[in-house]
XYZ file of C-alpha atoms in Angstrom:
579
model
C 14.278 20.242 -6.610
C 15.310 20.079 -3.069
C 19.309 20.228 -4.012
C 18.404 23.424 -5.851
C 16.671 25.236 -2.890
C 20.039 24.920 -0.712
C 18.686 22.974 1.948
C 21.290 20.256 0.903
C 24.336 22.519 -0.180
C 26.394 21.472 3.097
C 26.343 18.361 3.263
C 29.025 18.350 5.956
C 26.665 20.618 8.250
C 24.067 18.181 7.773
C 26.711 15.215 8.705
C 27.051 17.021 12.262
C 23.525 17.448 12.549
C 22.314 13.886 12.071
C 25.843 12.643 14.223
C 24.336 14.842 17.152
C 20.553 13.580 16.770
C 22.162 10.020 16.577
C 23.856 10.317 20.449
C 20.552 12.253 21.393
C 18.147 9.089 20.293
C 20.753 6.716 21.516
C 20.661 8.459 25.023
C 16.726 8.452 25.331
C 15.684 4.580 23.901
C 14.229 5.901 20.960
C 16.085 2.964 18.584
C 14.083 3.182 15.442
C 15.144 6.745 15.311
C 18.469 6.196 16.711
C 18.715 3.383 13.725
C 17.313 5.473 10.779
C 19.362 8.484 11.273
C 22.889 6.315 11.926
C 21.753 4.569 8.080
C 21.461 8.126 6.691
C 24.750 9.415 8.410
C 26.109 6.250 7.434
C 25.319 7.099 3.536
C 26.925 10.344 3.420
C 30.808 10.626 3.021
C 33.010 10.379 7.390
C 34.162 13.921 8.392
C 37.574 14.913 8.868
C 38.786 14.290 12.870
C 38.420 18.133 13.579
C 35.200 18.409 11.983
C 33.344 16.022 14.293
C 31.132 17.834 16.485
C 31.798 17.929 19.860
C 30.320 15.600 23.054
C 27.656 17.995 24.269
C 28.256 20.047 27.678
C 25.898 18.240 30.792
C 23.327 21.130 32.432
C 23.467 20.884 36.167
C 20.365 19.022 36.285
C 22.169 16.112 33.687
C 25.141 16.305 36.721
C 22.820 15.866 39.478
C 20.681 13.277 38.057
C 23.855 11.400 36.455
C 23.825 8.186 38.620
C 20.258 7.747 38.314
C 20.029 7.921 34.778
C 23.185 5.717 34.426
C 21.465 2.942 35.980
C 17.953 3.539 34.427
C 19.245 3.437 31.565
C 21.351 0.034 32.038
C 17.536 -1.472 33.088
C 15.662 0.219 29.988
C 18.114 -1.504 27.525
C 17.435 -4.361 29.415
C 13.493 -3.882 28.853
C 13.375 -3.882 32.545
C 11.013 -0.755 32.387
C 9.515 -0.669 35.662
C 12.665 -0.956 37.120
C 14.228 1.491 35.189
C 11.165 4.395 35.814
C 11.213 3.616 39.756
C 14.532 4.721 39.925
C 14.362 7.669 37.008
C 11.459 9.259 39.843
C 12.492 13.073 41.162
C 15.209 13.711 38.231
C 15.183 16.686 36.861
C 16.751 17.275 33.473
C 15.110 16.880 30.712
C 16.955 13.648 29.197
C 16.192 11.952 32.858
C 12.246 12.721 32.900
C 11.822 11.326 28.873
C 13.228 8.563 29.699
C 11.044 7.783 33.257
C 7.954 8.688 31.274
C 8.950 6.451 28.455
C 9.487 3.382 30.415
C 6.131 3.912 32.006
C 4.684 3.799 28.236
C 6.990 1.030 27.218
C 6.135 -1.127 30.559
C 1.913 -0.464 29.965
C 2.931 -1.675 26.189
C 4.508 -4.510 26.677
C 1.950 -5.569 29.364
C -0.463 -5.476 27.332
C 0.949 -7.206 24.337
C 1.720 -9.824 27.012
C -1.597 -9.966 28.204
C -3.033 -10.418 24.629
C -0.479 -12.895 23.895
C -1.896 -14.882 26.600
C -5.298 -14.757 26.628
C -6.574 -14.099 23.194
C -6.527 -14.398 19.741
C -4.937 -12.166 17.203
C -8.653 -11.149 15.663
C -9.549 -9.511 19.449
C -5.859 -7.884 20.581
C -8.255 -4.688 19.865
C -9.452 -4.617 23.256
C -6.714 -5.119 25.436
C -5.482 -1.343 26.060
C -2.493 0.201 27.733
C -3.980 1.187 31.087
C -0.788 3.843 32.205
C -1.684 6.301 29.042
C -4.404 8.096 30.583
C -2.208 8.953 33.362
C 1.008 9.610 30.799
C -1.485 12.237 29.093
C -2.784 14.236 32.121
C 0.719 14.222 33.239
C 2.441 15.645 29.800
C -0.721 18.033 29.218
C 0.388 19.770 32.612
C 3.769 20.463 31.310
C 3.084 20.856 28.138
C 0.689 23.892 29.188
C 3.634 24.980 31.353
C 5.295 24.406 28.278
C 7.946 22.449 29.868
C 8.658 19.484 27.266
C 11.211 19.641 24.278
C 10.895 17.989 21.134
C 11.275 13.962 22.588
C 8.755 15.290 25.173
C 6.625 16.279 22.303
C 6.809 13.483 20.132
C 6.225 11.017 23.220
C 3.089 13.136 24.160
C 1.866 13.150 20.594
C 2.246 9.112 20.332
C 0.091 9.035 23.976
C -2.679 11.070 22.183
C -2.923 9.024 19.361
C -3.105 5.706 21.502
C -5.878 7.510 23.052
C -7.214 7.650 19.388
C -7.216 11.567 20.002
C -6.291 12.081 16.306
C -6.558 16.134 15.695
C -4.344 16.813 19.191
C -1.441 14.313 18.511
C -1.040 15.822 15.041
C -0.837 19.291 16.128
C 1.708 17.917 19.099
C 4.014 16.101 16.788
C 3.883 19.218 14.419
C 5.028 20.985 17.337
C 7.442 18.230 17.611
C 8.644 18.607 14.877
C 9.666 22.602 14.740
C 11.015 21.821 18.458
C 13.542 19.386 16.957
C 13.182 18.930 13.165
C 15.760 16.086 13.310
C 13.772 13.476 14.707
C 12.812 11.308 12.011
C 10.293 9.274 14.525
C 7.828 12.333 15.056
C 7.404 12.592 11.423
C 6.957 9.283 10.857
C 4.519 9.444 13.381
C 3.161 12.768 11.339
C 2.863 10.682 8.747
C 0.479 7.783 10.310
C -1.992 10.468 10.768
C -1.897 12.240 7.457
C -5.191 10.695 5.339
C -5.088 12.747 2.260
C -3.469 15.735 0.175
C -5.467 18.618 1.858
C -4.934 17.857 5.402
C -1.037 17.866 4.322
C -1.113 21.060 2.726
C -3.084 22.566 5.807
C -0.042 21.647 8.004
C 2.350 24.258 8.894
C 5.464 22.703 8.637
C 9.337 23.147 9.537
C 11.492 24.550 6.562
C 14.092 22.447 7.077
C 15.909 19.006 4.476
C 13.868 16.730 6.654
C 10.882 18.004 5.110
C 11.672 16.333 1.894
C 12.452 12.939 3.604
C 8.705 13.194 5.169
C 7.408 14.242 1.791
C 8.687 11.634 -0.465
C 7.476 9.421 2.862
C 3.991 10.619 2.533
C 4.142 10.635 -1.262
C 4.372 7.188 -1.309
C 1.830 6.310 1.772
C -0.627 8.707 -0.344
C 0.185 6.685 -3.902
C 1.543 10.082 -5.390
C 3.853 7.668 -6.632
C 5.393 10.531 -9.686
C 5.862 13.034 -6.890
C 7.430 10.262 -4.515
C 9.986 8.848 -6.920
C 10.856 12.529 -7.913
C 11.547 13.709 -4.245
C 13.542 10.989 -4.076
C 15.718 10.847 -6.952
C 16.235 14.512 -5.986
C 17.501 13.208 -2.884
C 19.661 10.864 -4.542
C 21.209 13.464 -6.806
C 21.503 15.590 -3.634
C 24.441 13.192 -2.268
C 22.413 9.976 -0.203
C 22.647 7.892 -3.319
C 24.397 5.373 -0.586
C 21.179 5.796 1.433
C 19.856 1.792 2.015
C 16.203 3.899 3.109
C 16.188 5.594 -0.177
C 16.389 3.245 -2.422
C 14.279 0.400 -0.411
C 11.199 3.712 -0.569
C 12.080 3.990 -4.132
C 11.643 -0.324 -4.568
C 8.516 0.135 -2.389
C 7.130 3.140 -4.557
C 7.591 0.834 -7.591
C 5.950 -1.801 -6.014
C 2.762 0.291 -5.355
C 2.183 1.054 -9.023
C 2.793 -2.415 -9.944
C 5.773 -1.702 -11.823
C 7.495 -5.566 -10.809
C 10.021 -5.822 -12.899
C 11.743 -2.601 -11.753
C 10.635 -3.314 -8.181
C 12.092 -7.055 -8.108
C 15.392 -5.443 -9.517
C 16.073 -2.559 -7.364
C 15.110 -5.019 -4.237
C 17.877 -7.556 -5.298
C 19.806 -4.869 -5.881
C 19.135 -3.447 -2.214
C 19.846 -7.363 -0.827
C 23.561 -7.464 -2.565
C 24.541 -3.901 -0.354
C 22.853 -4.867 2.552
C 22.249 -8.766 2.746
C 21.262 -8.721 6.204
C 18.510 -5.886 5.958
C 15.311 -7.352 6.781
C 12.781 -4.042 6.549
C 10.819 -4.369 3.593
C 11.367 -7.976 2.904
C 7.868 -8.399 3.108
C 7.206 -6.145 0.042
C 9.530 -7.903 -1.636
C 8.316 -11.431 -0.815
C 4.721 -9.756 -2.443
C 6.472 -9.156 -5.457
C 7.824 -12.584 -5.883
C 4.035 -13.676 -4.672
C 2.422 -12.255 -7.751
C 4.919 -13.923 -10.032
C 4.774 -17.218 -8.578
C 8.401 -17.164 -8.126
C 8.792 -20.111 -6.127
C 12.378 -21.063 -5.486
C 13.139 -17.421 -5.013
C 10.659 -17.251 -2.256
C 11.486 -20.077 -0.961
C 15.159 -18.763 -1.067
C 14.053 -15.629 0.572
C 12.024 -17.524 3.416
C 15.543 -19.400 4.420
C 17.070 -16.865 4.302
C 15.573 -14.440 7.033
C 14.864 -17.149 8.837
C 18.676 -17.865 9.382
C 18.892 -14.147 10.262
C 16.128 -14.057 12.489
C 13.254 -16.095 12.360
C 11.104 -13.914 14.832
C 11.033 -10.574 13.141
C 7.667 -9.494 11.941
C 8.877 -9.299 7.936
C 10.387 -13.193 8.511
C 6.697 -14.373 9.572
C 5.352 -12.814 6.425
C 7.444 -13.840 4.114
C 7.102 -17.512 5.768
C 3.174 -16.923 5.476
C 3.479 -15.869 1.592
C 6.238 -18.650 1.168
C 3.173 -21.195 2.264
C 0.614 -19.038 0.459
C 1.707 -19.541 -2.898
C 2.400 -23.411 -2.324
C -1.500 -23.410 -1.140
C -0.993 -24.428 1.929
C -3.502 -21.048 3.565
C -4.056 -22.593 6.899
C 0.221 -22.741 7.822
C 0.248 -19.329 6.139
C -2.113 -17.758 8.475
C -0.818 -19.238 11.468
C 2.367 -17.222 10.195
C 0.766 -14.277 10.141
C -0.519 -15.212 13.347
C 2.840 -15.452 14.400
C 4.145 -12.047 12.914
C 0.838 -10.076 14.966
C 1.681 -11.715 17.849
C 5.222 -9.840 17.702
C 3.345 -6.529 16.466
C -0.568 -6.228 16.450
C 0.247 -2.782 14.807
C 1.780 -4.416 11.836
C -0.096 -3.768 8.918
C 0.908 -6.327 6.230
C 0.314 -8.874 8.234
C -3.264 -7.831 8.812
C -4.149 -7.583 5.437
C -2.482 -11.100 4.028
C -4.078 -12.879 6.958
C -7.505 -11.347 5.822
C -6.454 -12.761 2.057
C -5.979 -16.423 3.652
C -8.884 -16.851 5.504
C -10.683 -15.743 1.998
C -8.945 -18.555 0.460
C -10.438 -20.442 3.510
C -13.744 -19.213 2.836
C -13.689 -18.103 6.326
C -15.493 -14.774 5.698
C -16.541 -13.578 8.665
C -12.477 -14.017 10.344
C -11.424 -12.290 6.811
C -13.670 -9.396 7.767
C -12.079 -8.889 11.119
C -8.762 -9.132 9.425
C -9.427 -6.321 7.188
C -11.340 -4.039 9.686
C -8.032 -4.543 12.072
C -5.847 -3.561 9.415
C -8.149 -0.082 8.134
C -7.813 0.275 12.161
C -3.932 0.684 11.962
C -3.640 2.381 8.765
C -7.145 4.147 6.929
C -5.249 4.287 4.061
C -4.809 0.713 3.356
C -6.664 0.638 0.260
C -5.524 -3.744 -0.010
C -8.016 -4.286 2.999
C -10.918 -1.985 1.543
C -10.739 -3.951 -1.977
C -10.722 -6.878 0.664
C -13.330 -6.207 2.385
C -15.262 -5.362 -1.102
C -14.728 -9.052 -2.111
C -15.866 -10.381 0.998
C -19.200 -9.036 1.064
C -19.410 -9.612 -2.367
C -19.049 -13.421 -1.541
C -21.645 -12.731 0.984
C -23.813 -11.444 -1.684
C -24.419 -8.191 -0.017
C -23.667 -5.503 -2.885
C -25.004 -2.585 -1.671
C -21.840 -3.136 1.200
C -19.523 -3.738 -1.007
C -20.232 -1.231 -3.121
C -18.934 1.330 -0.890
C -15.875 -0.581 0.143
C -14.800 -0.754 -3.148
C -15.476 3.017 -3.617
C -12.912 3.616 -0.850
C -10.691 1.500 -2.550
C -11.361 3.041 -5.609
C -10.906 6.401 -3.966
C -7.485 5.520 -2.269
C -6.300 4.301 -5.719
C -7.946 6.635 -8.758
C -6.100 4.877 -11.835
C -6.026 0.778 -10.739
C -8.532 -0.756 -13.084
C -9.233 -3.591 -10.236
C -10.933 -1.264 -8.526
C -13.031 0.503 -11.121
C -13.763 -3.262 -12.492
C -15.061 -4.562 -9.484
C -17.163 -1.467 -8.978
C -18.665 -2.101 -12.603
C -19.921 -5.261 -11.444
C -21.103 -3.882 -8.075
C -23.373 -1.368 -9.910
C -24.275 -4.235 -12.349
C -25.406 -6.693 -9.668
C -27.094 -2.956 -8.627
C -28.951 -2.439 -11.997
C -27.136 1.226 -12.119
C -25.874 -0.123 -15.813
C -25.128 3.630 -16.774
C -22.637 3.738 -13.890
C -21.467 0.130 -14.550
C -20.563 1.423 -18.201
C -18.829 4.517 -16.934
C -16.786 2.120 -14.296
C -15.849 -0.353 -17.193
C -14.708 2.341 -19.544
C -12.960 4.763 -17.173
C -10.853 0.374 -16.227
C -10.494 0.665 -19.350
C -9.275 3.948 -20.379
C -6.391 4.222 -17.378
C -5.058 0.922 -18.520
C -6.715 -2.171 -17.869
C -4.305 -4.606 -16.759
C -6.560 -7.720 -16.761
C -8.090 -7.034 -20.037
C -11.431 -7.390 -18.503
C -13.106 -3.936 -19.140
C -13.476 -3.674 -22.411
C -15.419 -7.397 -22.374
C -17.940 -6.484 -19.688
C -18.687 -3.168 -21.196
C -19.473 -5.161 -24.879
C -21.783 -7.486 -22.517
C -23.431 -4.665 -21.110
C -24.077 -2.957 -24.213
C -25.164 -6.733 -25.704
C -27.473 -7.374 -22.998
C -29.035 -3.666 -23.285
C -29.564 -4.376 -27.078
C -27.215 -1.771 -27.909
C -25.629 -3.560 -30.766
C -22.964 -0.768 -32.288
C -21.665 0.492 -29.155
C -21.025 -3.679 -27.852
C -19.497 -4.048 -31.581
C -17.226 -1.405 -31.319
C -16.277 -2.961 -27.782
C -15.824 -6.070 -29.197
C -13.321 -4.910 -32.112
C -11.237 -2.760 -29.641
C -11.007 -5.583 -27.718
C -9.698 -8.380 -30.351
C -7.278 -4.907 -31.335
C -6.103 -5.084 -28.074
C -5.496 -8.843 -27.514
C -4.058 -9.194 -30.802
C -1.851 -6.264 -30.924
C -0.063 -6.970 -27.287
C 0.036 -10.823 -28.907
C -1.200 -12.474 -25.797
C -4.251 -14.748 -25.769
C -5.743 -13.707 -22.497
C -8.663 -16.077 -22.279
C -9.707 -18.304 -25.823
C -13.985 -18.086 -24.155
C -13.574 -14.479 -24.350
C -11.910 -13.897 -27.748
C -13.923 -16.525 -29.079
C -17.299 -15.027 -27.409
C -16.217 -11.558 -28.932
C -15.513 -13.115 -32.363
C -19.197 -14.648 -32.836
C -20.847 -11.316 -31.697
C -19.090 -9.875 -34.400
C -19.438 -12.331 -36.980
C -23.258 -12.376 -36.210
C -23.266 -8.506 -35.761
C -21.918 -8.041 -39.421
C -24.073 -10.750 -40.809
C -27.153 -8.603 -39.465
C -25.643 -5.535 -41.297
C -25.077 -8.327 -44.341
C -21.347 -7.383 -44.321
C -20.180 -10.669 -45.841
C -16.536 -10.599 -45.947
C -16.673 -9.226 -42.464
C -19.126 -11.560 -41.385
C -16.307 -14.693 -42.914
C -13.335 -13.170 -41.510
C -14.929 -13.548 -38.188
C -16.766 -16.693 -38.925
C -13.179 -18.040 -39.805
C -11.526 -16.653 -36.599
C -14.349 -18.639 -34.439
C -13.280 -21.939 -36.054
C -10.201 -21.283 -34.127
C -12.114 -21.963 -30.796
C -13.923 -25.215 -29.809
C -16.825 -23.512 -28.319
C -17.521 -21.617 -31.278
C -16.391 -23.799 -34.063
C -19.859 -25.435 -35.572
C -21.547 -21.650 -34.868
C -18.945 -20.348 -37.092
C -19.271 -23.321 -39.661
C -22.939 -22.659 -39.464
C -22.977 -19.286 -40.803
C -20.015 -19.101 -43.056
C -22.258 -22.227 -44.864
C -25.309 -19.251 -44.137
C -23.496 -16.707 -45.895
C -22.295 -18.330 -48.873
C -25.787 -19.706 -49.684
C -26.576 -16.048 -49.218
C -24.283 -14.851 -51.569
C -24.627 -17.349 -54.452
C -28.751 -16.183 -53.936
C -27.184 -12.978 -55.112
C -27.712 -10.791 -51.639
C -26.401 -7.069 -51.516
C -22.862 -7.321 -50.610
C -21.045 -5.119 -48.110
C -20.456 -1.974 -50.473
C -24.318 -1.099 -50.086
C -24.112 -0.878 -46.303
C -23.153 2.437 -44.624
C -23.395 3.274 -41.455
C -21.385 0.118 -40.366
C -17.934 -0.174 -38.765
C -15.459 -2.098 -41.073
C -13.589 -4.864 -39.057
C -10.079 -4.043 -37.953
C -9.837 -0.846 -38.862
C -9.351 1.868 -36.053
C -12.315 3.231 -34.526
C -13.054 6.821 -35.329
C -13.131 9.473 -32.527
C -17.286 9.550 -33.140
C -17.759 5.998 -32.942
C -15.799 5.147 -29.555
C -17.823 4.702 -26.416
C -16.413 7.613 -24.747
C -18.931 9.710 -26.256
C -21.403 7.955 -25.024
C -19.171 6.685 -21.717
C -18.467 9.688 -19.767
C -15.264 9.623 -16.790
C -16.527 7.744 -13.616
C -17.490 10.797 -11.382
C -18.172 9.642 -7.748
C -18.752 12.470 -6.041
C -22.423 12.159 -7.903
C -23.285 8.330 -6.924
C -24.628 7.237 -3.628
C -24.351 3.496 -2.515
């Protein structure tokens, strides 16, 4: 779609672009930008030698304040940032004065992650705060109402308003930002930590420019519009960035989101052979070989980054999921620990610690976990489902009831969510919103084939003895048609309902064939022996047999459209519940 629109027709054009927005990042510290946009340059094909663009002129001001910034600069890549802003005081050009008020940020940051290091505890880094922002923001509000800053001046305001957790003002700055310079991929990333659903995105007026579909396809993912996501990007792809290392680790991560592993755990080791060294998203990946108990690969992994660098942020994680999966939850939180000691922002971590000290039963330090990690990103929905379990533990459902709604809400179509909410408005007695839950798990594919059970149960336990028979048939369908025995108690538990449900309804040979099937199960092998001995005394007594019954579902045949609990199970709508 974009390639078509023409935003991407030269690519050359946009070769010079990102070459000149990679010197402009360089010059100013910003190195996450500076890094992103030299990957993306890096994936299109090298211009000719009298193509490249040209260095850019200095103003006068960049000539006067020339020695200053020299050395400034020497200190700032030095982290020296104190140093670096005493000296950076008086310049005038524009380059000069980003840089002095970004070492003032970058000094009150790193004093207070020092400070927090020190004295406290990853659970309580919350309330150590950068004390130079409030001046940074009445400084850059002056010349921003003079209308005196460019687009890093923007983008650097925007990030001190959102410190100062003013939300609706730093997203209107870095919108600014971003039609001030619409190359700089770090205001719309920043954009994009502030954007909470699909209508505040459409209600932003945005730059028409091919770094709008980066930011979508970013966002895409972030908001789980996983089809939309993977289509920007292929689009992308087709565009000419197929080379792009960013691309295809957002197309691994979208993958990852809808639980799509295999393809995920492919495209990743696909990603490691072109870029061994690449430790962004290793984390993700490290999940993904989590969930399949892939042990020597993890372990693999783990050695791996930590030969590269063991104190990167992704290394501690995939240290802490390394330990994790061998059971060993107290070394893997101290390794999460670890990794929010190098970033308190760093979401992952956050959430994984708040999984460990669940596996500690350490509730209330989970709960802090989880709160921290909504904190940094709203859209989490990992520590809402979190958070959801934990209270459940603490028996408290009306509480986790509504954290599982926000789960539920940040992902519509995962059937762990709708499942858990099921039980929530079970433990609740709302059993008519417990049945829609089960059967909406059910009907957007229930991955662990629990639905369909706990809807029969409900419908057993409400004496509603069709509707929990048809569940019960579905189910055995189900298990037996994807040939995997998910759990024998369950199968067997749904085979004696059914064998007792069709000897009410003195369906005989229906009533055998399931009698028969629960001989297959220990815990239901004398019940079944019981009645098939119960139905052939029956029979030889010279009962009706099953061609006099109507009204009665025949066993493993397909349920007809009026017999299936959707009419009776309408689509969970939760716009009309209240916890």
């Amino acid at each position: 779609m974009a390639a078509s629109s023409g935003l991407f027709s030269d690519l050359q054009d946009i070769k010079k672009q990102l070459l000149n927005v990679v010197t402009l990042c360089r010059e100013r510290g910003l190195l996450q930008s500076f890094k992103w946009t030299s990957e993306l340059s890096f994936a299109l094909d090298p211009l000719p030698r009298n193509e490249l663009p040209p260095s850019p002129a200095f103003t006068e001001d960049e000539v006067y304040d020339l020695d200053s910034y020299t050395l400034a600069k020497s200190y700032f890549d030095l982290k020296e940032y104190d140093r670096a802003a005493y000296f950076l005081r008086g310049c005038k050009s524009q380059k000069a004065y980003f840089l002095y008020m970004y070492s003032r940020y970058l000094s009150g940051e790193k004093k207070k992650d020092d400070e927090s290091v020190d004295s406290l505890g990853p659970l309580e880094k919350g309330q150590v705060k950068n004390e130079a922002l409030r001046e940074l923001r009445v400084e850059l509000s002056k010349k921003h109402g003079a209308q005196e800053l460019d687009g890093f001046g923007l983008y650097l305001y925007g990030v001190v308003l959102r410190k100062l957790d003013l939300v609706k003002e730093a997203i209107d700055v870095f919108v600014e930002a971003t039609h001030a310079l619409p190359l700089h991929w770090g205001a719309w990333l920043e954009l994009c930590n502030l954007i909470t659903d699909k209508e505040m995105l459409k209600s932003l007026a945005l730059p028409d420019t091919w770094m709008k579909e980066f930011f979508l396809a970013h966002i895409y993912t972030e908001l789980q519009m996983i089809e939309e996501a993977l289509h920007k990007y292929q689009s992308l792809i087709d565009a000419g960035f197929s080379k792009s290392s960013y691309i295809i680790s957002q197309i691994a991560v979208a993958y990852h989101n809808i639980r799509d592993i295999d393809k995920a755990l492919s495209i990743f080791n696909e990603l490691r052979k072109q870029d061994p060294y690449r430790i962004e998203n290793m984390d993700t990946f490290s999940n993904l070989l989590y969930v399949r108990s892939m042990k020597p690969e993890l372990s693999y992994l783990a050695h791996n980054l930590c030969e590269i660098d063991k104190y990167r942020v992704e290394t501690c994680c995939v240290i802490g999921n390394y330990y994790s999966l061998r059971s060993q939850h107290e070394k893997a939180a101290l390794y999460f620990q670890r990794a929010l000691k190098l970033n308190p922002r760093y979401l992952g971590a956050w959430t994984l610690m708040g999984h460990e000290y669940m596996e500690m039963k350490n509730t209330s330090a989970a709960i802090q976990a989880y709160r921290h990690a909504i904190e940094v990103n709203k859209r989490d929905y990992r520590a809402w489902y979190g958070l959801g379990q934990t209270y459940e533990i603490l028996k408290m459902p009306f509480y986790c009831l509504y954290y599982y709604r926000r789960a539920h809400q940040l992902r519509p179509n995962d059937s762990r969510m709708l499942v858990a909410l099921g039980e929530c408005y079970e433990k609740l007695n709302q059993l008519v919103e417990a049945k829609k839950c089960y059967w909406r798990a059910y009907s957007v594919g229930d991955v662990e084939k629990m639905a369909l059970m706990k809807l029969a149960k409900l419908h057993e336990q409400l004496n509603e003895s069709e509707q929990a028979a048809q569940c019960y048939i579905k189910y055995v369908q189900d298990i037996y048609s994807c040939r995997e025995m998910v759990d024998h108690h369950e199968v067997s538990t749904a085979f004696r309902y059914l064998a007792q449900y069709y000897f009410k309804s003195k369906l005989w040979d229906e009533a055998s064939a399931c009698a028969k099937k629960c001989c297959n199960f220990n815990d239901t092998r004398e019940e079944g022996k019981a009645l098939l001995r119960q139905i052939l005394q029956l029979r030889n007594e010279g009962e009706s047999t099953s061609s006099d019954i109507t009204a009665t579902v025949p066993f493993f045949l397909p349920l007809s459209a009026n017999n299936t609990p959707t009419r009776r199970v309408s689509p969970l709508n939760l716009s009309s519940v209240t916890p």
